Amino acid sequence: MRVLVTGGAGFIGSQIVRSLTAAGHEAVVLDALLPAVHPGGPPVDGAGRPGLPAGVARFQVGDVRDAEAVAEALRGVDAVCHQAAMVGLGKDFGAAPDYVSCNDLGTAVLLTAMERAGVRDLVLAGSMVVYGEGRYECPAHGLVQPGPRAVEALREGRFEPPCPACGAPLRPGLVGEDAPADPRNTYAVTKLAQEQLAAVWARSTGGRALSLRYHNVYGPGMPRDTPYAGVASFFRSALARGEAPAVYEDGGQRRDFVHVRDIADVNVVALEALHAGAARAPGSFAAYNTGSGHPHTVGEMARALADACGGPEPVVTGEFRLGDVRHITASSARVARELGWHARVSFAEGVREFAAAGMRAPAPDRTPVGSNG
């Protein structure tokens, strides 16, 4: 199978390329290599080719919003693994046009080109951010969906969302794929729109699309010193500078930290299932939560990394960001049941490896116009 991996030179995309080639497939890489994401350029192999491990058929520098570049990249491929995106919460709403352009316009251009090229299998990099807050249960009212947390409550250090009906404390749990979407920031909105575009494309073309809703992906090769990476990258970057990791709120936010190799593997599993015709019927779309299945708090990640790096103890700041949610951990039972995948890298093993591994060079201190990698 020959697979086009958009954003294939990036943190997750490059690991997917390695996993595809290890499984005997060929990869075609399309990546814009934007300086904000690749300030030192991509890695090169022994022949000096950018980011080309053995088994990569072509490496094409181009943006997913460029219809001609996408059409050329699709030549001769059997499926697409769409990783190109501008990621992270961002600093303020002013970046909204960049997020929408890169993530949603880019996806629309890609899907249109796939229809014209006759490529009908798509695996999309989704995200658990589409859910907003996770699954909560009130002792009196059962399952409830709390709204955005009040600024006044956050300023006073009341970080847990109360029951919207009675104000009682809630018990967080695992959210399933059938939970209603409730995106809380611009990035989350664009990730939901990507899924909706993919679903419409599948129905109108007879294609088959799967969205893998990633949890908090971490591991070797994460970008360093950037506001657009995940919290594990923030902590690791601070420790690399000899500084204490700064933990927002009280550190009790529950997340599911999943290793990048596991995420690469689930992409290969999904692509192979589509190619074999075993995953979905033509014209269908499905979303799968993809996490480790073992939630940890943000504070636990900070402490584990500090211990593994031998660095300063984390500092709990009490600061907050309005676009953040308190708890979001989802059940990955569906992907295990339907695709036979489950994460293999334990939290302890992954943190030890991440603490010892290098990170991608820091990006320039400016807002990126998009990140196809």
Short mmCIF file of N, CA, C and O in Angstrom, two decimals, residues 134-231:
data_model
loop_
_atom_site.label_atom_id
_atom_site.label_comp_id
_atom_site.label_asym_id
_atom_site.label_seq_id
_atom_site.Cartn_x
_atom_site.Cartn_y
_atom_site.Cartn_z
N GLY A 134 -15.12 16.58 29.61
CA GLY A 134 -15.35 15.15 29.47
C GLY A 134 -16.69 14.71 30.05
O GLY A 134 -17.65 15.48 30.14
N ARG A 135 -16.74 13.46 30.46
CA ARG A 135 -17.97 12.86 30.99
C ARG A 135 -18.04 13.13 32.49
O ARG A 135 -17.08 12.86 33.22
N TYR A 136 -19.16 13.65 32.94
CA TYR A 136 -19.33 13.96 34.36
C TYR A 136 -20.64 13.37 34.86
O TYR A 136 -21.64 13.31 34.14
N GLU A 137 -20.62 12.98 36.13
CA GLU A 137 -21.81 12.43 36.76
C GLU A 137 -22.08 13.16 38.06
O GLU A 137 -21.18 13.34 38.89
N CYS A 138 -23.33 13.60 38.21
CA CYS A 138 -23.79 14.24 39.44
C CYS A 138 -24.51 13.19 40.29
O CYS A 138 -25.31 12.40 39.75
N PRO A 139 -24.28 13.15 41.61
CA PRO A 139 -24.98 12.17 42.45
C PRO A 139 -26.49 12.27 42.36
O PRO A 139 -27.20 11.27 42.48
N ALA A 140 -26.99 13.49 42.12
CA ALA A 140 -28.44 13.69 42.08
C ALA A 140 -29.01 13.66 40.67
O ALA A 140 -30.15 13.20 40.48
N HIS A 141 -28.26 14.11 39.67
CA HIS A 141 -28.82 14.28 38.33
C HIS A 141 -28.20 13.36 37.27
O HIS A 141 -28.52 13.49 36.09
N GLY A 142 -27.37 12.47 37.68
CA GLY A 142 -26.78 11.52 36.73
C GLY A 142 -25.80 12.21 35.79
O GLY A 142 -25.11 13.16 36.18
N LEU A 143 -25.77 11.75 34.54
CA LEU A 143 -24.83 12.32 33.57
C LEU A 143 -25.24 13.75 33.23
O LEU A 143 -26.39 14.02 32.90
N VAL A 144 -24.27 14.65 33.30
CA VAL A 144 -24.52 16.05 32.99
C VAL A 144 -23.38 16.58 32.12
O VAL A 144 -22.30 15.98 32.05
N GLN A 145 -23.63 17.69 31.47
CA GLN A 145 -22.62 18.31 30.61
C GLN A 145 -22.43 19.75 31.08
O GLN A 145 -23.17 20.65 30.69
N PRO A 146 -21.41 20.01 31.91
CA PRO A 146 -21.20 21.37 32.39
C PRO A 146 -20.75 22.30 31.28
O PRO A 146 -20.06 21.90 30.35
N GLY A 147 -21.15 23.54 31.38
CA GLY A 147 -20.74 24.54 30.41
C GLY A 147 -19.35 25.05 30.71
O GLY A 147 -18.66 24.57 31.62
N PRO A 148 -18.90 26.05 29.96
CA PRO A 148 -17.58 26.65 30.21
C PRO A 148 -17.48 27.17 31.65
O PRO A 148 -18.44 27.71 32.19
N ARG A 149 -16.31 27.01 32.24
CA ARG A 149 -16.11 27.46 33.61
C ARG A 149 -16.09 28.99 33.69
O ARG A 149 -15.57 29.66 32.80
N ALA A 150 -16.65 29.52 34.75
CA ALA A 150 -16.74 30.96 34.93
C ALA A 150 -15.37 31.54 35.27
O ALA A 150 -14.61 30.96 36.05
N VAL A 151 -15.08 32.70 34.71
CA VAL A 151 -13.80 33.37 34.98
C VAL A 151 -13.65 33.64 36.47
O VAL A 151 -12.57 33.46 37.05
N GLU A 152 -14.72 34.06 37.11
CA GLU A 152 -14.65 34.38 38.54
C GLU A 152 -14.26 33.16 39.35
O GLU A 152 -13.45 33.25 40.29
N ALA A 153 -14.82 32.01 39.00
CA ALA A 153 -14.49 30.78 39.72
C ALA A 153 -13.02 30.41 39.52
O ALA A 153 -12.33 30.02 40.47
N LEU A 154 -12.53 30.54 38.30
CA LEU A 154 -11.15 30.22 38.04
C LEU A 154 -10.20 31.15 38.80
O LEU A 154 -9.18 30.71 39.34
N ARG A 155 -10.53 32.42 38.83
CA ARG A 155 -9.69 33.37 39.57
C ARG A 155 -9.65 33.06 41.06
O ARG A 155 -8.65 33.33 41.74
N GLU A 156 -10.73 32.49 41.57
CA GLU A 156 -10.79 32.15 42.99
C GLU A 156 -10.23 30.76 43.27
O GLU A 156 -10.27 30.30 44.42
N GLY A 157 -9.73 30.08 42.24
CA GLY A 157 -9.15 28.76 42.44
C GLY A 157 -10.16 27.64 42.49
O GLY A 157 -9.84 26.52 42.91
N ARG A 158 -11.39 27.91 42.06
CA ARG A 158 -12.43 26.86 41.99
C ARG A 158 -12.42 26.30 40.58
O ARG A 158 -13.12 26.76 39.69
N PHE A 159 -11.60 25.27 40.39
CA PHE A 159 -11.33 24.77 39.05
C PHE A 159 -12.29 23.66 38.61
O PHE A 159 -12.48 23.45 37.42
N GLU A 160 -12.88 22.95 39.56
CA GLU A 160 -13.77 21.85 39.20
C GLU A 160 -15.11 22.39 38.72
O GLU A 160 -15.72 23.22 39.40
N PRO A 161 -15.60 21.96 37.56
CA PRO A 161 -16.92 22.43 37.12
C PRO A 161 -18.03 21.82 37.99
O PRO A 161 -18.01 20.63 38.28
N PRO A 162 -18.98 22.63 38.43
CA PRO A 162 -20.08 22.10 39.25
C PRO A 162 -21.21 21.56 38.37
O PRO A 162 -21.26 21.79 37.16
N CYS A 163 -22.12 20.86 38.99
CA CYS A 163 -23.31 20.39 38.29
C CYS A 163 -24.10 21.60 37.79
O CYS A 163 -24.39 22.52 38.57
N PRO A 164 -24.45 21.65 36.51
CA PRO A 164 -25.20 22.80 36.00
C PRO A 164 -26.62 22.89 36.56
O PRO A 164 -27.25 23.95 36.47
N ALA A 165 -27.11 21.80 37.16
CA ALA A 165 -28.47 21.82 37.70
C ALA A 165 -28.52 22.19 39.17
O ALA A 165 -29.40 22.94 39.59
N CYS A 166 -27.56 21.69 39.96
CA CYS A 166 -27.64 21.91 41.40
C CYS A 166 -26.38 22.48 42.02
O CYS A 166 -26.36 22.80 43.21
N GLY A 167 -25.30 22.57 41.24
CA GLY A 167 -24.05 23.11 41.75
C GLY A 167 -23.22 22.14 42.56
O GLY A 167 -22.18 22.52 43.11
N ALA A 168 -23.64 20.88 42.64
CA ALA A 168 -22.91 19.90 43.44
C ALA A 168 -21.60 19.50 42.74
O ALA A 168 -21.48 19.63 41.51
N PRO A 169 -20.63 18.99 43.49
CA PRO A 169 -19.40 18.48 42.87
C PRO A 169 -19.72 17.31 41.95
O PRO A 169 -20.65 16.52 42.19
N LEU A 170 -18.94 17.19 40.89
CA LEU A 170 -19.16 16.15 39.89
C LEU A 170 -18.04 15.11 39.93
O LEU A 170 -16.92 15.40 40.34
N ARG A 171 -18.37 13.92 39.46
CA ARG A 171 -17.39 12.85 39.36
C ARG A 171 -17.01 12.67 37.89
O ARG A 171 -17.86 12.33 37.06
N PRO A 172 -15.74 12.90 37.50
CA PRO A 172 -15.35 12.74 36.09
C PRO A 172 -15.21 11.28 35.72
O PRO A 172 -14.86 10.44 36.54
N GLY A 173 -15.48 10.98 34.44
CA GLY A 173 -15.35 9.62 33.94
C GLY A 173 -14.83 9.61 32.52
O GLY A 173 -14.26 10.59 32.04
N LEU A 174 -15.03 8.50 31.82
CA LEU A 174 -14.53 8.32 30.46
C LEU A 174 -15.62 8.65 29.46
O LEU A 174 -16.75 8.14 29.56
N VAL A 175 -15.29 9.46 28.48
CA VAL A 175 -16.27 9.86 27.47
C VAL A 175 -16.20 8.92 26.28
O VAL A 175 -15.13 8.45 25.89
N GLY A 176 -17.35 8.59 25.71
CA GLY A 176 -17.41 7.74 24.53
C GLY A 176 -17.61 8.55 23.26
O GLY A 176 -17.94 9.74 23.31
N GLU A 177 -17.44 7.89 22.12
CA GLU A 177 -17.54 8.59 20.84
C GLU A 177 -18.93 9.14 20.56
O GLU A 177 -19.08 10.02 19.71
N ASP A 178 -19.93 8.63 21.25
CA ASP A 178 -21.29 9.12 21.03
C ASP A 178 -21.63 10.35 21.86
O ASP A 178 -22.74 10.87 21.77
N ALA A 179 -20.69 10.85 22.64
CA ALA A 179 -20.93 12.06 23.43
C ALA A 179 -21.09 13.26 22.50
O ALA A 179 -20.46 13.32 21.44
N PRO A 180 -21.91 14.22 22.86
CA PRO A 180 -22.09 15.39 22.00
C PRO A 180 -20.81 16.21 21.94
O PRO A 180 -20.07 16.33 22.92
N ALA A 181 -20.55 16.77 20.77
CA ALA A 181 -19.38 17.65 20.61
C ALA A 181 -19.66 18.99 21.28
O ALA A 181 -20.77 19.50 21.25
N ASP A 182 -18.62 19.55 21.89
CA ASP A 182 -18.75 20.83 22.57
C ASP A 182 -17.39 21.54 22.57
O ASP A 182 -16.79 21.76 23.62
N PRO A 183 -16.87 21.91 21.39
CA PRO A 183 -15.53 22.50 21.32
C PRO A 183 -15.47 23.82 22.06
O PRO A 183 -16.38 24.64 21.95
N ARG A 184 -14.33 24.06 22.76
CA ARG A 184 -14.22 25.22 23.63
C ARG A 184 -13.18 26.24 23.16
O ARG A 184 -12.98 27.25 23.83
N ASN A 185 -12.48 25.99 22.06
CA ASN A 185 -11.51 26.95 21.55
C ASN A 185 -11.44 26.81 20.03
O ASN A 185 -12.02 25.88 19.45
N THR A 186 -10.73 27.72 19.39
CA THR A 186 -10.71 27.75 17.92
C THR A 186 -10.14 26.47 17.35
O THR A 186 -10.67 25.92 16.37
N TYR A 187 -9.07 25.99 17.91
CA TYR A 187 -8.48 24.75 17.42
C TYR A 187 -9.50 23.61 17.47
O TYR A 187 -9.65 22.84 16.51
N ALA A 188 -10.21 23.50 18.59
CA ALA A 188 -11.20 22.44 18.73
C ALA A 188 -12.30 22.55 17.67
O ALA A 188 -12.75 21.55 17.10
N VAL A 189 -12.73 23.77 17.40
CA VAL A 189 -13.76 23.98 16.37
C VAL A 189 -13.26 23.49 15.02
O VAL A 189 -14.00 22.84 14.26
N THR A 190 -12.01 23.79 14.69
CA THR A 190 -11.49 23.37 13.38
C THR A 190 -11.33 21.86 13.30
O THR A 190 -11.52 21.27 12.23
N LYS A 191 -11.01 21.21 14.42
CA LYS A 191 -10.89 19.74 14.39
C LYS A 191 -12.25 19.08 14.18
O LYS A 191 -12.36 18.08 13.47
N LEU A 192 -13.29 19.66 14.77
CA LEU A 192 -14.63 19.13 14.53
C LEU A 192 -15.04 19.37 13.09
O LEU A 192 -15.63 18.47 12.44
N ALA A 193 -14.74 20.53 12.55
CA ALA A 193 -15.08 20.82 11.16
C ALA A 193 -14.36 19.87 10.20
O ALA A 193 -14.93 19.46 9.19
N GLN A 194 -13.12 19.52 10.50
CA GLN A 194 -12.40 18.55 9.67
C GLN A 194 -13.17 17.23 9.60
O GLN A 194 -13.31 16.63 8.53
N GLU A 195 -13.65 16.77 10.74
CA GLU A 195 -14.41 15.52 10.76
C GLU A 195 -15.69 15.64 9.94
O GLU A 195 -16.06 14.72 9.19
N GLN A 196 -16.37 16.75 10.07
CA GLN A 196 -17.63 16.93 9.34
C GLN A 196 -17.37 17.00 7.84
O GLN A 196 -18.15 16.46 7.04
N LEU A 197 -16.30 17.66 7.43
CA LEU A 197 -15.94 17.68 6.01
C LEU A 197 -15.65 16.27 5.51
O LEU A 197 -16.07 15.87 4.41
N ALA A 198 -14.91 15.50 6.32
CA ALA A 198 -14.58 14.13 5.92
C ALA A 198 -15.83 13.27 5.80
O ALA A 198 -15.94 12.43 4.89
N ALA A 199 -16.78 13.46 6.69
CA ALA A 199 -18.03 12.69 6.64
C ALA A 199 -18.83 13.02 5.39
O ALA A 199 -19.37 12.13 4.71
N VAL A 200 -18.92 14.31 5.06
CA VAL A 200 -19.64 14.73 3.85
C VAL A 200 -18.93 14.19 2.61
O VAL A 200 -19.57 13.70 1.66
N TRP A 201 -17.61 14.27 2.58
CA TRP A 201 -16.83 13.74 1.45
C TRP A 201 -17.10 12.25 1.27
O TRP A 201 -17.31 11.79 0.13
N ALA A 202 -17.10 11.50 2.36
CA ALA A 202 -17.31 10.06 2.26
C ALA A 202 -18.69 9.75 1.68
O ALA A 202 -18.82 8.90 0.78
N ARG A 203 -19.71 10.44 2.17
CA ARG A 203 -21.06 10.17 1.67
C ARG A 203 -21.22 10.55 0.20
O ARG A 203 -21.89 9.84 -0.55
N SER A 204 -20.60 11.63 -0.21
CA SER A 204 -20.81 12.11 -1.58
C SER A 204 -19.94 11.40 -2.61
O SER A 204 -20.28 11.40 -3.80
N THR A 205 -18.85 10.78 -2.16
CA THR A 205 -17.93 10.14 -3.12
C THR A 205 -17.89 8.62 -3.00
O THR A 205 -17.28 7.97 -3.84
N GLY A 206 -18.51 8.07 -1.96
CA GLY A 206 -18.37 6.64 -1.72
C GLY A 206 -17.05 6.31 -1.05
O GLY A 206 -16.64 5.14 -1.01
N GLY A 207 -16.40 7.32 -0.50
CA GLY A 207 -15.15 7.09 0.20
C GLY A 207 -15.38 6.53 1.59
O GLY A 207 -16.52 6.38 2.05
N ARG A 208 -14.27 6.23 2.25
CA ARG A 208 -14.32 5.70 3.62
C ARG A 208 -13.35 6.52 4.45
O ARG A 208 -12.18 6.65 4.10
N ALA A 209 -13.83 7.06 5.56
CA ALA A 209 -13.01 7.95 6.39
C ALA A 209 -13.08 7.55 7.85
O ALA A 209 -14.16 7.25 8.37
N LEU A 210 -11.93 7.55 8.48
CA LEU A 210 -11.83 7.30 9.91
C LEU A 210 -11.11 8.49 10.55
O LEU A 210 -10.10 8.96 10.03
N SER A 211 -11.63 8.96 11.66
CA SER A 211 -10.95 9.98 12.45
C SER A 211 -10.46 9.34 13.73
O SER A 211 -11.24 8.72 14.46
N LEU A 212 -9.17 9.48 14.00
CA LEU A 212 -8.58 8.98 15.24
C LEU A 212 -8.45 10.16 16.20
O LEU A 212 -7.63 11.05 15.98
N ARG A 213 -9.28 10.16 17.21
CA ARG A 213 -9.31 11.29 18.14
C ARG A 213 -8.19 11.13 19.17
O ARG A 213 -8.35 10.50 20.21
N TYR A 214 -7.05 11.73 18.83
CA TYR A 214 -5.87 11.62 19.67
C TYR A 214 -6.12 12.25 21.04
O TYR A 214 -6.78 13.29 21.16
N HIS A 215 -5.49 11.64 22.04
CA HIS A 215 -5.42 12.27 23.35
C HIS A 215 -4.10 13.04 23.44
O HIS A 215 -3.61 13.53 22.42
N ASN A 216 -3.54 13.22 24.58
CA ASN A 216 -2.34 14.05 24.73
C ASN A 216 -1.11 13.26 24.29
O ASN A 216 -0.53 12.48 25.07
N VAL A 217 -0.70 13.49 23.05
CA VAL A 217 0.40 12.72 22.47
C VAL A 217 1.73 13.32 22.93
O VAL A 217 1.92 14.55 22.92
N TYR A 218 2.66 12.46 23.32
CA TYR A 218 3.98 12.91 23.75
C TYR A 218 5.02 11.91 23.28
O TYR A 218 4.69 10.80 22.84
N GLY A 219 6.29 12.29 23.37
CA GLY A 219 7.35 11.36 23.03
C GLY A 219 8.51 12.05 22.34
O GLY A 219 8.50 13.28 22.15
N PRO A 220 9.52 11.29 21.95
CA PRO A 220 10.70 11.86 21.29
C PRO A 220 10.33 12.63 20.03
O PRO A 220 9.43 12.24 19.29
N GLY A 221 11.03 13.75 19.83
CA GLY A 221 10.79 14.56 18.64
C GLY A 221 9.76 15.64 18.81
O GLY A 221 9.46 16.37 17.85
N MET A 222 9.21 15.80 20.03
CA MET A 222 8.26 16.90 20.25
C MET A 222 8.96 18.24 20.04
O MET A 222 10.14 18.39 20.35
N PRO A 223 8.25 19.24 19.54
CA PRO A 223 8.86 20.56 19.39
C PRO A 223 9.13 21.20 20.74
O PRO A 223 8.38 21.02 21.70
N ARG A 224 10.22 21.93 20.81
CA ARG A 224 10.65 22.56 22.06
C ARG A 224 10.32 24.05 22.05
O ARG A 224 10.39 24.71 21.01
N ASP A 225 9.97 24.56 23.24
CA ASP A 225 9.80 26.00 23.45
C ASP A 225 8.82 26.63 22.47
O ASP A 225 9.12 27.59 21.78
N THR A 226 7.62 26.06 22.40
CA THR A 226 6.59 26.63 21.54
C THR A 226 5.26 26.59 22.27
O THR A 226 4.96 25.61 22.96
N PRO A 227 4.44 27.64 22.16
CA PRO A 227 3.12 27.63 22.80
C PRO A 227 2.11 26.76 22.07
O PRO A 227 0.97 26.66 22.51
N TYR A 228 2.52 26.13 20.98
CA TYR A 228 1.57 25.36 20.17
C TYR A 228 1.75 23.86 20.35
O TYR A 228 1.15 23.08 19.62
N ALA A 229 2.57 23.44 21.32
CA ALA A 229 2.75 22.02 21.59
C ALA A 229 1.92 21.63 22.80
O ALA A 229 1.27 22.45 23.45
N GLY A 230 1.97 20.35 23.16
CA GLY A 230 1.22 19.88 24.29
C GLY A 230 1.91 20.17 25.61
O GLY A 230 3.06 20.60 25.67
N VAL A 231 1.17 19.90 26.70
CA VAL A 231 1.68 20.23 28.03
C VAL A 231 2.94 19.45 28.36
O VAL A 231 3.84 19.97 29.04
#
